[in-house]
């Protein structure tokens, strides 16, 4: 007879954070409280997203600083992040995809020692089609004078490399709502229990497999790609008969959060590389609130994140809304693409023998 297992409750997000804090006996608990407030904002957004067309969202129709159309839910999610985090005394400032300038802490509230940067709703072009979207966040330390209140918040306070992040994560609003988090000690995943209203630890140790046969890229941009990316994708598409000697599968959801989530769950590689479509944009995705937090989650899960030319987390930001080429996922694939960027041969035209019309091709 099979013995019934005693019911062991899963760890809540709160418990996970407290257990983590025990590693630092002198820690104040501010970081934990901040992460719990962010999680609460994500739960509020999840509830609205789940109502779909039934949600009573305000009219939007504006464009953000990057010239992109703002959906009503972009604005509402941004408001929720601001209102649920500005009051606590843990932050010295906030910055978001949806705001041109950083947001200072209102006079009525104390200033804290952290900065919060976020993409309140990633993949928002997918809202109308009921495909997974998410929220991405990055926590940085605030300069001491800012926390002390001896000077005002400035854009440059946020211009810290990804390696300086204290914590990073995302919530994904899919069939289940999940929170994926790193506080610098691995990457873990929580699933929202809708009855309890709590995030429960369901993925205590996420690991990106080093190898993969799955890649994600928007190939409608292929004519604008640089040679190293063209080479990589061509080799994947050539499959078993090509230089990789194996067949690859491809996915493109157009919600980076959902692509990152798939890669954390089962491996793969994601590319939104530099392209020549718009000379003013060195990439599609933004460094501070998209590439860096996802980069930290990947690296903490044993994966890799890169621009192709340098490790993502080493990039020194030059502006709040800076765009950057993004590659992340299974370590061996990302390293291969980096190698292609560094090999001088990748920058020169292909050999005439293998040109589109040549001796060996008709
Ligand atoms: P956002 O909705 O925050 O502006 O981000 C959308 C991003 C990202 O999630 C996704 O990978 C990419 O845009 C999709 O771009 P394409 O439409 O060019 O495929
Ligand atoms: Mn985004
Ligand atoms: Mn967004």
PDB file of N, CA and C in Angstrom, residues 265-307:
ATOM      1  N   UNK A 265      13.402  27.587 -18.471  1.00  0.00           N
ATOM      2  CA  UNK A 265      12.761  26.298 -18.177  1.00  0.00           C
ATOM      3  C   UNK A 265      13.402  25.152 -18.947  1.00  0.00           C
ATOM      4  N   UNK A 266      13.778  25.385 -20.237  1.00  0.00           N
ATOM      5  CA  UNK A 266      14.257  24.234 -21.013  1.00  0.00           C
ATOM      6  C   UNK A 266      15.432  24.539 -21.941  1.00  0.00           C
ATOM      7  N   UNK A 267      16.037  25.705 -21.790  1.00  0.00           N
ATOM      8  CA  UNK A 267      17.188  26.060 -22.616  1.00  0.00           C
ATOM      9  C   UNK A 267      16.770  26.726 -23.907  1.00  0.00           C
ATOM     10  N   UNK A 268      17.773  27.130 -24.678  1.00  0.00           N
ATOM     11  CA  UNK A 268      17.517  27.839 -25.918  1.00  0.00           C
ATOM     12  C   UNK A 268      18.368  29.086 -25.975  1.00  0.00           C
ATOM     13  N   UNK A 269      18.295  29.774 -27.094  1.00  0.00           N
ATOM     14  CA  UNK A 269      19.043  31.025 -27.206  1.00  0.00           C
ATOM     15  C   UNK A 269      18.126  32.067 -27.836  1.00  0.00           C
ATOM     16  N   UNK A 270      18.232  33.299 -27.330  1.00  0.00           N
ATOM     17  CA  UNK A 270      17.412  34.416 -27.803  1.00  0.00           C
ATOM     18  C   UNK A 270      18.340  35.457 -28.400  1.00  0.00           C
ATOM     19  N   UNK A 271      17.945  35.992 -29.538  1.00  0.00           N
ATOM     20  CA  UNK A 271      18.738  37.064 -30.153  1.00  0.00           C
ATOM     21  C   UNK A 271      17.824  38.211 -30.559  1.00  0.00           C
ATOM     22  N   UNK A 272      18.117  39.408 -30.092  1.00  0.00           N
ATOM     23  CA  UNK A 272      17.588  40.607 -30.750  1.00  0.00           C
ATOM     24  C   UNK A 272      18.811  41.463 -31.028  1.00  0.00           C
ATOM     25  N   UNK A 273      19.472  41.148 -32.165  1.00  0.00           N
ATOM     26  CA  UNK A 273      20.801  41.709 -32.407  1.00  0.00           C
ATOM     27  C   UNK A 273      20.733  43.139 -32.939  1.00  0.00           C
ATOM     28  N   UNK A 274      21.879  43.762 -33.026  1.00  0.00           N
ATOM     29  CA  UNK A 274      22.000  45.043 -33.709  1.00  0.00           C
ATOM     30  C   UNK A 274      21.593  44.817 -35.171  1.00  0.00           C
ATOM     31  N   UNK A 275      20.889  45.753 -35.765  1.00  0.00           N
ATOM     32  CA  UNK A 275      20.622  45.635 -37.195  1.00  0.00           C
ATOM     33  C   UNK A 275      20.676  47.014 -37.838  1.00  0.00           C
ATOM     34  N   UNK A 276      20.593  47.042 -39.137  1.00  0.00           N
ATOM     35  CA  UNK A 276      20.788  48.315 -39.848  1.00  0.00           C
ATOM     36  C   UNK A 276      19.453  48.947 -40.250  1.00  0.00           C
ATOM     37  N   UNK A 277      18.358  48.471 -39.642  1.00  0.00           N
ATOM     38  CA  UNK A 277      17.036  48.975 -40.031  1.00  0.00           C
ATOM     39  C   UNK A 277      16.920  50.474 -39.748  1.00  0.00           C
ATOM     40  N   UNK A 278      17.375  50.880 -38.575  1.00  0.00           N
ATOM     41  CA  UNK A 278      17.289  52.281 -38.182  1.00  0.00           C
ATOM     42  C   UNK A 278      18.638  52.645 -37.553  1.00  0.00           C
ATOM     43  N   UNK A 279      19.391  53.460 -38.253  1.00  0.00           N
ATOM     44  CA  UNK A 279      20.763  53.758 -37.813  1.00  0.00           C
ATOM     45  C   UNK A 279      20.789  54.370 -36.409  1.00  0.00           C
ATOM     46  N   UNK A 280      19.671  54.998 -36.005  1.00  0.00           N
ATOM     47  CA  UNK A 280      19.647  55.654 -34.691  1.00  0.00           C
ATOM     48  C   UNK A 280      19.484  54.643 -33.558  1.00  0.00           C
ATOM     49  N   UNK A 281      19.112  53.401 -33.889  1.00  0.00           N
ATOM     50  CA  UNK A 281      18.857  52.405 -32.839  1.00  0.00           C
ATOM     51  C   UNK A 281      19.846  51.247 -32.932  1.00  0.00           C
ATOM     52  N   UNK A 282      20.747  51.132 -31.957  1.00  0.00           N
ATOM     53  CA  UNK A 282      21.722  50.033 -32.017  1.00  0.00           C
ATOM     54  C   UNK A 282      21.139  48.695 -31.573  1.00  0.00           C
ATOM     55  N   UNK A 283      19.848  48.607 -31.436  1.00  0.00           N
ATOM     56  CA  UNK A 283      19.189  47.375 -31.003  1.00  0.00           C
ATOM     57  C   UNK A 283      17.741  47.737 -30.720  1.00  0.00           C
ATOM     58  N   UNK A 284      16.924  46.729 -30.409  1.00  0.00           N
ATOM     59  CA  UNK A 284      15.505  46.995 -30.149  1.00  0.00           C
ATOM     60  C   UNK A 284      15.258  47.132 -28.647  1.00  0.00           C
ATOM     61  N   UNK A 285      15.978  46.311 -27.870  1.00  0.00           N
ATOM     62  CA  UNK A 285      15.674  46.209 -26.442  1.00  0.00           C
ATOM     63  C   UNK A 285      16.513  47.189 -25.630  1.00  0.00           C
ATOM     64  N   UNK A 286      16.022  47.486 -24.443  1.00  0.00           N
ATOM     65  CA  UNK A 286      16.651  48.510 -23.618  1.00  0.00           C
ATOM     66  C   UNK A 286      17.549  47.869 -22.565  1.00  0.00           C
ATOM     67  N   UNK A 287      18.704  48.513 -22.357  1.00  0.00           N
ATOM     68  CA  UNK A 287      19.732  47.937 -21.485  1.00  0.00           C
ATOM     69  C   UNK A 287      19.286  47.857 -20.029  1.00  0.00           C
ATOM     70  N   UNK A 288      18.774  48.975 -19.485  1.00  0.00           N
ATOM     71  CA  UNK A 288      18.625  49.041 -18.027  1.00  0.00           C
ATOM     72  C   UNK A 288      17.453  48.243 -17.484  1.00  0.00           C
ATOM     73  N   UNK A 289      16.355  48.175 -18.232  1.00  0.00           N
ATOM     74  CA  UNK A 289      15.183  47.502 -17.653  1.00  0.00           C
ATOM     75  C   UNK A 289      14.735  46.286 -18.454  1.00  0.00           C
ATOM     76  N   UNK A 290      15.495  45.913 -19.487  1.00  0.00           N
ATOM     77  CA  UNK A 290      15.187  44.659 -20.182  1.00  0.00           C
ATOM     78  C   UNK A 290      16.433  43.754 -20.176  1.00  0.00           C
ATOM     79  N   UNK A 291      17.504  44.233 -20.833  1.00  0.00           N
ATOM     80  CA  UNK A 291      18.683  43.369 -21.016  1.00  0.00           C
ATOM     81  C   UNK A 291      19.395  43.040 -19.695  1.00  0.00           C
ATOM     82  N   UNK A 292      19.585  44.023 -18.832  1.00  0.00           N
ATOM     83  CA  UNK A 292      20.353  43.758 -17.602  1.00  0.00           C
ATOM     84  C   UNK A 292      19.630  42.825 -16.626  1.00  0.00           C
ATOM     85  N   UNK A 293      18.361  43.086 -16.289  1.00  0.00           N
ATOM     86  CA  UNK A 293      17.731  42.137 -15.357  1.00  0.00           C
ATOM     87  C   UNK A 293      17.629  40.725 -15.927  1.00  0.00           C
ATOM     88  N   UNK A 294      17.266  40.608 -17.210  1.00  0.00           N
ATOM     89  CA  UNK A 294      17.192  39.256 -17.794  1.00  0.00           C
ATOM     90  C   UNK A 294      18.602  38.654 -17.840  1.00  0.00           C
ATOM     91  N   UNK A 295      19.587  39.493 -18.116  1.00  0.00           N
ATOM     92  CA  UNK A 295      20.981  39.030 -18.149  1.00  0.00           C
ATOM     93  C   UNK A 295      21.404  38.464 -16.807  1.00  0.00           C
ATOM     94  N   UNK A 296      21.062  39.161 -15.720  1.00  0.00           N
ATOM     95  CA  UNK A 296      21.445  38.668 -14.391  1.00  0.00           C
ATOM     96  C   UNK A 296      20.743  37.342 -14.091  1.00  0.00           C
ATOM     97  N   UNK A 297      19.457  37.248 -14.432  1.00  0.00           N
ATOM     98  CA  UNK A 297      18.722  35.995 -14.188  1.00  0.00           C
ATOM     99  C   UNK A 297      19.367  34.839 -14.951  1.00  0.00           C
ATOM    100  N   UNK A 298      19.751  35.105 -16.199  1.00  0.00           N
ATOM    101  CA  UNK A 298      20.373  34.053 -17.030  1.00  0.00           C
ATOM    102  C   UNK A 298      21.705  33.617 -16.422  1.00  0.00           C
ATOM    103  N   UNK A 299      22.544  34.603 -16.104  1.00  0.00           N
ATOM    104  CA  UNK A 299      23.880  34.266 -15.586  1.00  0.00           C
ATOM    105  C   UNK A 299      23.763  33.523 -14.254  1.00  0.00           C
ATOM    106  N   UNK A 300      22.806  33.934 -13.430  1.00  0.00           N
ATOM    107  CA  UNK A 300      22.628  33.270 -12.133  1.00  0.00           C
ATOM    108  C   UNK A 300      22.073  31.858 -12.297  1.00  0.00           C
ATOM    109  N   UNK A 301      21.507  31.588 -13.487  1.00  0.00           N
ATOM    110  CA  UNK A 301      20.997  30.237 -13.763  1.00  0.00           C
ATOM    111  C   UNK A 301      21.997  29.442 -14.600  1.00  0.00           C
ATOM    112  N   UNK A 302      23.223  29.947 -14.706  1.00  0.00           N
ATOM    113  CA  UNK A 302      24.259  29.217 -15.450  1.00  0.00           C
ATOM    114  C   UNK A 302      24.250  29.485 -16.935  1.00  0.00           C
ATOM    115  N   UNK A 303      23.383  30.365 -17.396  1.00  0.00           N
ATOM    116  CA  UNK A 303      23.372  30.752 -18.808  1.00  0.00           C
ATOM    117  C   UNK A 303      24.303  31.932 -19.038  1.00  0.00           C
ATOM    118  N   UNK A 304      24.141  32.585 -20.196  1.00  0.00           N
ATOM    119  CA  UNK A 304      25.015  33.716 -20.503  1.00  0.00           C
ATOM    120  C   UNK A 304      24.212  34.801 -21.205  1.00  0.00           C
ATOM    121  N   UNK A 305      24.618  36.058 -20.986  1.00  0.00           N
ATOM    122  CA  UNK A 305      23.980  37.192 -21.671  1.00  0.00           C
ATOM    123  C   UNK A 305      25.075  38.084 -22.215  1.00  0.00           C
ATOM    124  N   UNK A 306      24.854  38.568 -23.430  1.00  0.00           N
ATOM    125  CA  UNK A 306      25.932  39.271 -24.120  1.00  0.00           C
ATOM    126  C   UNK A 306      25.347  40.242 -25.135  1.00  0.00           C
ATOM    127  N   UNK A 307      26.180  41.191 -25.575  1.00  0.00           N
ATOM    128  CA  UNK A 307      25.771  42.033 -26.709  1.00  0.00           C
ATOM    129  C   UNK A 307      26.263  41.393 -28.003  1.00  0.00           C
TER     130      UNK A 307
END
